[in-house]
PDB file of C-alpha atoms and ligand atoms in Angstrom:
ATOM      1  CA  MET A 140     121.805 110.060  74.612  1.00  0.00           C
ATOM      2  CA  ASP A 141     124.565 107.586  75.371  1.00  0.00           C
ATOM      3  CA  ILE A 142     124.025 104.902  77.977  1.00  0.00           C
ATOM      4  CA  ARG A 143     127.086 103.141  79.318  1.00  0.00           C
ATOM      5  CA  PRO A 144     128.487 101.578  82.507  1.00  0.00           C
ATOM      6  CA  ALA A 145     129.434 104.059  85.217  1.00  0.00           C
ATOM      7  CA  THR A 146     133.146 104.590  85.941  1.00  0.00           C
ATOM      8  CA  PRO A 147     134.930 106.442  88.780  1.00  0.00           C
ATOM      9  CA  SER A 148     135.246 109.528  86.581  1.00  0.00           C
ATOM     10  CA  ASP A 149     131.425 109.747  86.529  1.00  0.00           C
ATOM     11  CA  ALA A 150     131.151 110.181  90.310  1.00  0.00           C
ATOM     12  CA  GLU A 151     131.128 114.005  90.197  1.00  0.00           C
ATOM     13  CA  GLY A 152     128.352 114.064  87.592  1.00  0.00           C
ATOM     14  CA  MET A 153     126.348 111.469  89.507  1.00  0.00           C
ATOM     15  CA  LYS A 154     126.681 113.573  92.672  1.00  0.00           C
ATOM     16  CA  THR A 155     125.385 116.556  90.694  1.00  0.00           C
ATOM     17  CA  VAL A 156     122.328 114.512  89.641  1.00  0.00           C
ATOM     18  CA  HIS A 157     121.658 113.860  93.353  1.00  0.00           C
ATOM     19  CA  ASP A 158     122.094 117.566  94.065  1.00  0.00           C
ATOM     20  CA  GLU A 159     119.589 118.484  91.379  1.00  0.00           C
ATOM     21  CA  ILE A 160     117.051 115.941  92.604  1.00  0.00           C
ATOM     22  CA  PHE A 161     117.528 117.317  96.143  1.00  0.00           C
ATOM     23  CA  ALA A 162     117.087 120.898  94.949  1.00  0.00           C
ATOM     24  CA  ALA A 163     113.781 119.895  93.363  1.00  0.00           C
ATOM     25  CA  GLY A 164     112.576 118.509  96.710  1.00  0.00           C
ATOM     26  CA  LEU A 165     112.582 114.903  95.447  1.00  0.00           C
ATOM     27  CA  ARG A 166     115.416 113.651  97.669  1.00  0.00           C
ATOM     28  CA  LYS A 167     116.115 114.013 101.383  1.00  0.00           C
ATOM     29  CA  ALA A 168     119.859 114.717 101.146  1.00  0.00           C
ATOM     30  CA  PRO A 169     122.209 116.429  98.655  1.00  0.00           C
ATOM     31  CA  GLY A 170     124.843 114.508  96.748  1.00  0.00           C
ATOM     32  CA  ASP A 171     127.982 113.091  98.374  1.00  0.00           C
ATOM     33  CA  ILE A 172     130.913 111.851  96.270  1.00  0.00           C
ATOM     34  CA  ARG A 173     132.005 109.247  98.831  1.00  0.00           C
ATOM     35  CA  GLN A 174     128.477 107.869  99.043  1.00  0.00           C
ATOM     36  CA  VAL A 175     128.270 107.722  95.254  1.00  0.00           C
ATOM     37  CA  MET A 176     131.561 105.856  95.054  1.00  0.00           C
ATOM     38  CA  ALA A 177     130.626 103.401  97.827  1.00  0.00           C
ATOM     39  CA  SER A 178     127.020 102.819  96.835  1.00  0.00           C
ATOM     40  CA  TYR A 179     127.272 102.699  93.052  1.00  0.00           C
ATOM     41  CA  ILE A 180     130.816 102.579  91.647  1.00  0.00           C
ATOM     42  CA  ASP A 181     132.649 100.374  94.161  1.00  0.00           C
ATOM     43  CA  GLU A 182     129.554  98.504  95.424  1.00  0.00           C
ATOM     44  CA  THR A 183     130.725  94.927  95.876  1.00  0.00           C
ATOM     45  CA  ASP A 184     127.336  93.459  95.041  1.00  0.00           C
ATOM     46  CA  ARG A 185     127.018  95.561  91.886  1.00  0.00           C
ATOM     47  CA  ILE A 186     125.420  93.785  88.976  1.00  0.00           C
ATOM     48  CA  GLY A 187     125.205  96.925  86.857  1.00  0.00           C
ATOM     49  CA  CYS A 188     125.319 100.674  87.154  1.00  0.00           C
ATOM     50  CA  PHE A 189     124.639 102.736  84.020  1.00  0.00           C
ATOM     51  CA  VAL A 190     124.836 106.427  83.318  1.00  0.00           C
ATOM     52  CA  ALA A 191     122.893 108.335  80.652  1.00  0.00           C
ATOM     53  CA  VAL A 192     125.031 111.063  79.089  1.00  0.00           C
ATOM     54  CA  ASP A 193     123.931 113.921  76.840  1.00  0.00           C
ATOM     55  CA  ASP A 194     125.742 115.221  73.721  1.00  0.00           C
ATOM     56  CA  ASP A 195     127.842 117.592  75.882  1.00  0.00           C
ATOM     57  CA  GLY A 196     128.990 114.780  78.136  1.00  0.00           C
ATOM     58  CA  ARG A 197     126.724 115.806  80.997  1.00  0.00           C
ATOM     59  CA  ILE A 198     125.277 112.988  83.101  1.00  0.00           C
ATOM     60  CA  MET A 199     121.477 113.198  83.014  1.00  0.00           C
ATOM     61  CA  GLY A 200     120.801 110.217  85.221  1.00  0.00           C
ATOM     62  CA  PHE A 201     121.938 106.820  86.413  1.00  0.00           C
ATOM     63  CA  GLN A 202     120.534 103.496  87.502  1.00  0.00           C
ATOM     64  CA  SER A 203     122.030 100.870  89.796  1.00  0.00           C
ATOM     65  CA  LEU A 204     121.311  97.174  90.179  1.00  0.00           C
ATOM     66  CA  ARG A 205     122.809  95.216  93.023  1.00  0.00           C
ATOM     67  CA  TYR A 206     122.532  91.665  94.308  1.00  0.00           C
ATOM     68  CA  ALA A 207     120.391  91.214  97.431  1.00  0.00           C
ATOM     69  CA  ARG A 208     122.272  89.301 100.121  1.00  0.00           C
ATOM     70  CA  THR A 209     120.741  87.888 103.314  1.00  0.00           C
ATOM     71  CA  GLY A 210     120.141  90.686 105.830  1.00  0.00           C
ATOM     72  CA  ASN A 211     120.286  93.503 103.269  1.00  0.00           C
ATOM     73  CA  PRO A 212     118.919  96.780 104.729  1.00  0.00           C
ATOM     74  CA  TYR A 213     115.966  96.792 102.333  1.00  0.00           C
ATOM     75  CA  GLY A 214     114.521  93.469 103.540  1.00  0.00           C
ATOM     76  CA  VAL A 215     114.644  92.125  99.969  1.00  0.00           C
ATOM     77  CA  ALA A 216     114.747  88.372  99.490  1.00  0.00           C
ATOM     78  CA  GLU A 217     118.217  86.915  98.965  1.00  0.00           C
ATOM     79  CA  GLY A 218     119.050  86.430  95.315  1.00  0.00           C
ATOM     80  CA  TRP A 219     116.824  89.181  93.968  1.00  0.00           C
ATOM     81  CA  GLY A 220     118.149  92.351  92.394  1.00  0.00           C
ATOM     82  CA  ILE A 221     117.738  95.753  94.035  1.00  0.00           C
ATOM     83  CA  ILE A 222     117.294  98.698  91.661  1.00  0.00           C
ATOM     84  CA  GLY A 223     117.693 102.451  92.158  1.00  0.00           C
ATOM     85  CA  THR A 224     117.015 105.181  89.603  1.00  0.00           C
ATOM     86  CA  HIS A 225     118.140 108.824  89.678  1.00  0.00           C
ATOM     87  CA  VAL A 226     117.326 111.212  86.801  1.00  0.00           C
ATOM     88  CA  SER A 227     117.960 114.945  86.996  1.00  0.00           C
ATOM     89  CA  PRO A 228     114.739 116.993  86.952  1.00  0.00           C
ATOM     90  CA  HIS A 229     116.402 118.969  84.121  1.00  0.00           C
ATOM     91  CA  ALA A 230     116.232 115.820  81.976  1.00  0.00           C
ATOM     92  CA  ALA A 231     112.922 114.435  83.241  1.00  0.00           C
ATOM     93  CA  ARG A 232     110.298 112.799  81.054  1.00  0.00           C
ATOM     94  CA  LYS A 233     112.553 112.517  78.038  1.00  0.00           C
ATOM     95  CA  GLY A 234     113.024 108.771  78.143  1.00  0.00           C
ATOM     96  CA  VAL A 235     116.225 108.757  80.217  1.00  0.00           C
ATOM     97  CA  GLY A 236     114.768 106.405  82.868  1.00  0.00           C
ATOM     98  CA  SER A 237     113.353 104.122  80.201  1.00  0.00           C
ATOM     99  CA  GLY A 238     116.693 103.987  78.361  1.00  0.00           C
ATOM    100  CA  LEU A 239     118.512 103.184  81.580  1.00  0.00           C
ATOM    101  CA  PHE A 240     116.132 100.361  82.356  1.00  0.00           C
ATOM    102  CA  ARG A 241     116.762  98.736  78.959  1.00  0.00           C
ATOM    103  CA  ALA A 242     120.500  98.567  79.825  1.00  0.00           C
ATOM    104  CA  THR A 243     119.787  97.353  83.374  1.00  0.00           C
ATOM    105  CA  LEU A 244     117.436  94.653  82.190  1.00  0.00           C
ATOM    106  CA  ASP A 245     120.103  93.362  79.802  1.00  0.00           C
ATOM    107  CA  ALA A 246     122.524  93.201  82.719  1.00  0.00           C
ATOM    108  CA  ALA A 247     119.937  91.414  84.875  1.00  0.00           C
ATOM    109  CA  LYS A 248     119.419  88.792  82.169  1.00  0.00           C
ATOM    110  CA  THR A 249     123.110  88.278  81.622  1.00  0.00           C
ATOM    111  CA  PHE A 250     123.578  87.823  85.379  1.00  0.00           C
ATOM    112  CA  GLY A 251     120.660  85.388  85.542  1.00  0.00           C
ATOM    113  CA  LEU A 252     118.466  87.353  87.978  1.00  0.00           C
ATOM    114  CA  ALA A 253     114.862  86.195  88.306  1.00  0.00           C
ATOM    115  CA  LYS A 254     113.347  89.131  90.187  1.00  0.00           C
ATOM    116  CA  ILE A 255     114.119  92.792  90.852  1.00  0.00           C
ATOM    117  CA  ASP A 256     112.872  94.862  93.782  1.00  0.00           C
ATOM    118  CA  ALA A 257     112.236  98.604  93.616  1.00  0.00           C
ATOM    119  CA  SER A 258     111.564 100.086  97.048  1.00  0.00           C
ATOM    120  CA  ILE A 259     109.967 103.498  96.589  1.00  0.00           C
ATOM    121  CA  GLY A 260     108.839 106.060  99.133  1.00  0.00           C
ATOM    122  CA  ALA A 261     105.098 105.820  99.747  1.00  0.00           C
ATOM    123  CA  ASP A 262     104.887 109.579  99.078  1.00  0.00           C
ATOM    124  CA  ASN A 263     106.839 109.321  95.783  1.00  0.00           C
ATOM    125  CA  ALA A 264     104.036 109.079  93.236  1.00  0.00           C
ATOM    126  CA  LEU A 265     106.457 109.968  90.410  1.00  0.00           C
ATOM    127  CA  GLY A 266     108.818 107.077  91.249  1.00  0.00           C
ATOM    128  CA  GLN A 267     105.908 104.687  91.568  1.00  0.00           C
ATOM    129  CA  ALA A 268     104.509 105.756  88.191  1.00  0.00           C
ATOM    130  CA  TYR A 269     107.907 105.288  86.549  1.00  0.00           C
ATOM    131  CA  TYR A 270     108.434 101.767  87.884  1.00  0.00           C
ATOM    132  CA  GLU A 271     104.852 100.807  87.075  1.00  0.00           C
ATOM    133  CA  ALA A 272     105.477 101.984  83.501  1.00  0.00           C
ATOM    134  CA  MET A 273     108.607  99.820  83.360  1.00  0.00           C
ATOM    135  CA  GLY A 274     106.520  96.751  84.283  1.00  0.00           C
ATOM    136  CA  PHE A 275     107.067  96.571  88.046  1.00  0.00           C
ATOM    137  CA  ARG A 276     104.114  95.629  90.233  1.00  0.00           C
ATOM    138  CA  THR A 277     103.479  96.210  93.944  1.00  0.00           C
ATOM    139  CA  TYR A 278     104.131  93.079  96.078  1.00  0.00           C
ATOM    140  CA  ARG A 279     104.518  94.505  99.599  1.00  0.00           C
ATOM    141  CA  THR A 280     103.992  97.791 101.422  1.00  0.00           C
ATOM    142  CA  PRO A 281     106.138  98.033 104.558  1.00  0.00           C
ATOM    143  CA  GLU A 282     105.775 101.248 106.634  1.00  0.00           C
ATOM    144  CA  GLY A 283     106.526 104.275 104.425  1.00  0.00           C
ATOM    145  CA  LEU A 284     107.349 102.261 101.305  1.00  0.00           C
ATOM    146  CA  VAL A 285     105.787 100.805  98.226  1.00  0.00           C
ATOM    147  CA  CYS A 286     107.860  97.820  97.024  1.00  0.00           C
ATOM    148  CA  LYS A 287     107.428  96.817  93.438  1.00  0.00           C
ATOM    149  CA  MET A 288     108.720  93.667  91.777  1.00  0.00           C
ATOM    150  CA  PHE A 289     109.782  92.966  88.205  1.00  0.00           C
ATOM    151  CA  GLU A 290     109.918  89.414  86.929  1.00  0.00           C
ATOM    152  CA  VAL A 291     112.827  88.969  84.536  1.00  0.00           C
ATOM    153  CA  SER A 292     112.033  86.626  81.691  1.00  0.00           C
ATOM    154  CA  ALA A 293     114.773  85.190  79.572  1.00  0.00           C
TER     155      ALA A 293
HETATM  156  C1  LIG B1330     111.242 108.611  88.443  1.00  0.00           C
HETATM  157  C2  LIG B1330     112.321 108.949  87.429  1.00  0.00           C
HETATM  158  C3  LIG B1330     113.435 107.933  87.510  1.00  0.00           C
HETATM  159  C4  LIG B1330     111.696 108.927  86.012  1.00  0.00           C
HETATM  160  O1  LIG B1330     112.731 109.158  85.069  1.00  0.00           O
HETATM  161  P1  LIG B1330     112.404 109.789  83.612  1.00  0.00           P
HETATM  162  O2  LIG B1330     113.696 109.825  82.869  1.00  0.00           O
HETATM  163  O3  LIG B1330     111.667 111.049  83.762  1.00  0.00           O
HETATM  164  O4  LIG B1330     111.447 108.665  83.018  1.00  0.00           O
HETATM  165  P2  LIG B1330     110.994 108.499  81.487  1.00  0.00           P
HETATM  166  O5  LIG B1330     111.017 109.782  80.799  1.00  0.00           O
HETATM  167  O6  LIG B1330     111.766 107.370  80.890  1.00  0.00           O
HETATM  168  O7  LIG B1330     109.463 108.033  81.670  1.00  0.00           O
HETATM  169  C5  LIG B1330     109.052 106.673  81.581  1.00  0.00           C
HETATM  170  C6  LIG B1330     107.642 106.556  82.029  1.00  0.00           C
HETATM  171  O8  LIG B1330     107.550 106.747  83.463  1.00  0.00           O
HETATM  172  C7  LIG B1330     106.296 107.415  83.775  1.00  0.00           C
HETATM  173  N1  LIG B1330     106.595 108.739  84.342  1.00  0.00           N
HETATM  174  C8  LIG B1330     107.796 109.380  84.344  1.00  0.00           C
HETATM  175  N2  LIG B1330     107.686 110.575  84.918  1.00  0.00           N
HETATM  176  C9  LIG B1330     106.376 110.698  85.288  1.00  0.00           C
HETATM  177  C10 LIG B1330     105.609 111.734  85.897  1.00  0.00           C
HETATM  178  N3  LIG B1330     106.179 112.901  86.259  1.00  0.00           N
HETATM  179  N4  LIG B1330     104.288 111.541  86.114  1.00  0.00           N
HETATM  180  C11 LIG B1330     103.711 110.380  85.722  1.00  0.00           C
HETATM  181  N5  LIG B1330     104.376 109.363  85.121  1.00  0.00           N
HETATM  182  C12 LIG B1330     105.683 109.517  84.910  1.00  0.00           C
HETATM  183  C13 LIG B1330     105.550 107.572  82.474  1.00  0.00           C
HETATM  184  O9  LIG B1330     104.748 106.433  82.262  1.00  0.00           O
HETATM  185  C14 LIG B1330     106.722 107.606  81.459  1.00  0.00           C
HETATM  186  O10 LIG B1330     106.313 107.280  80.178  1.00  0.00           O
HETATM  187  P3  LIG B1330     105.713 108.425  79.156  1.00  0.00           P
HETATM  188  O11 LIG B1330     106.578 109.610  79.275  1.00  0.00           O
HETATM  189  O12 LIG B1330     105.778 107.758  77.828  1.00  0.00           O
HETATM  190  O13 LIG B1330     104.350 108.667  79.657  1.00  0.00           O
HETATM  191  C15 LIG B1330     112.907 110.372  87.680  1.00  0.00           C
HETATM  192  O14 LIG B1330     111.868 111.306  87.681  1.00  0.00           O
HETATM  193  C16 LIG B1330     113.673 110.494  88.987  1.00  0.00           C
HETATM  194  O15 LIG B1330     114.850 110.137  89.092  1.00  0.00           O
HETATM  195  N6  LIG B1330     113.036 111.046  90.045  1.00  0.00           N
HETATM  196  C17 LIG B1330     113.681 111.325  91.325  1.00  0.00           C
HETATM  197  C18 LIG B1330     114.224 110.083  92.018  1.00  0.00           C
HETATM  198  C19 LIG B1330     113.203 108.977  92.110  1.00  0.00           C
HETATM  199  O16 LIG B1330     112.046 109.208  92.398  1.00  0.00           O
HETATM  200  N7  LIG B1330     113.655 107.749  91.820  1.00  0.00           N
HETATM  201  C20 LIG B1330     112.789 106.564  91.710  1.00  0.00           C
HETATM  202  C21 LIG B1330     112.226 106.084  92.975  1.00  0.00           C
HETATM  203  S1  LIG B1330     113.357 105.634  94.219  1.00  0.00           S
END
């Protein structure tokens, strides 16, 4: 498994990961190339976005980390990081998410982030278990969400 920063040529494969998560009933909408480009590749507040690629060049998953500005739609405190993780069900439970978080954490440290928010659906036990395993802990529970926080140490 290779883990590297996402580039525009990864957008199609990242969309496919969203399609596969949607097909498994773990996502509300299928993939959309424009949304992938805007939210992950061209995101102006991007701190890091990493893809995990298998030996055949297929994208198994990706993880984004963006800077939280005042008034962000997630209600995250300004100056924190906001993380999102997307692993294809075809590649689940093989360490892809863990590998992605190692790269993201390096990027967070390089950037100088102190805290990272993961806002997870209250009904997404799998996502909650993953972030808990990565060291995130619940710090608020707005309607429909479980928000977990990771404290970045140098
Ligand atoms: C949640 C998700 C990112 C996990 O990715 P993954 O590549 O399967 O994770 P890993 O294999 O690195 O697992 C790391 C740890 O997370 C936990 N975990 C992962 N999948 C789990 C599951 N199905 N049930 C319970 N715990 C789980 C375990 O502690 C696991 O460690 P272990 O395998 O040594 O027990 C992936 O399933 C996913 O993208 N799901 C759909 C989208 C989503 O829910 N995103 C996150 C919330 S917004």
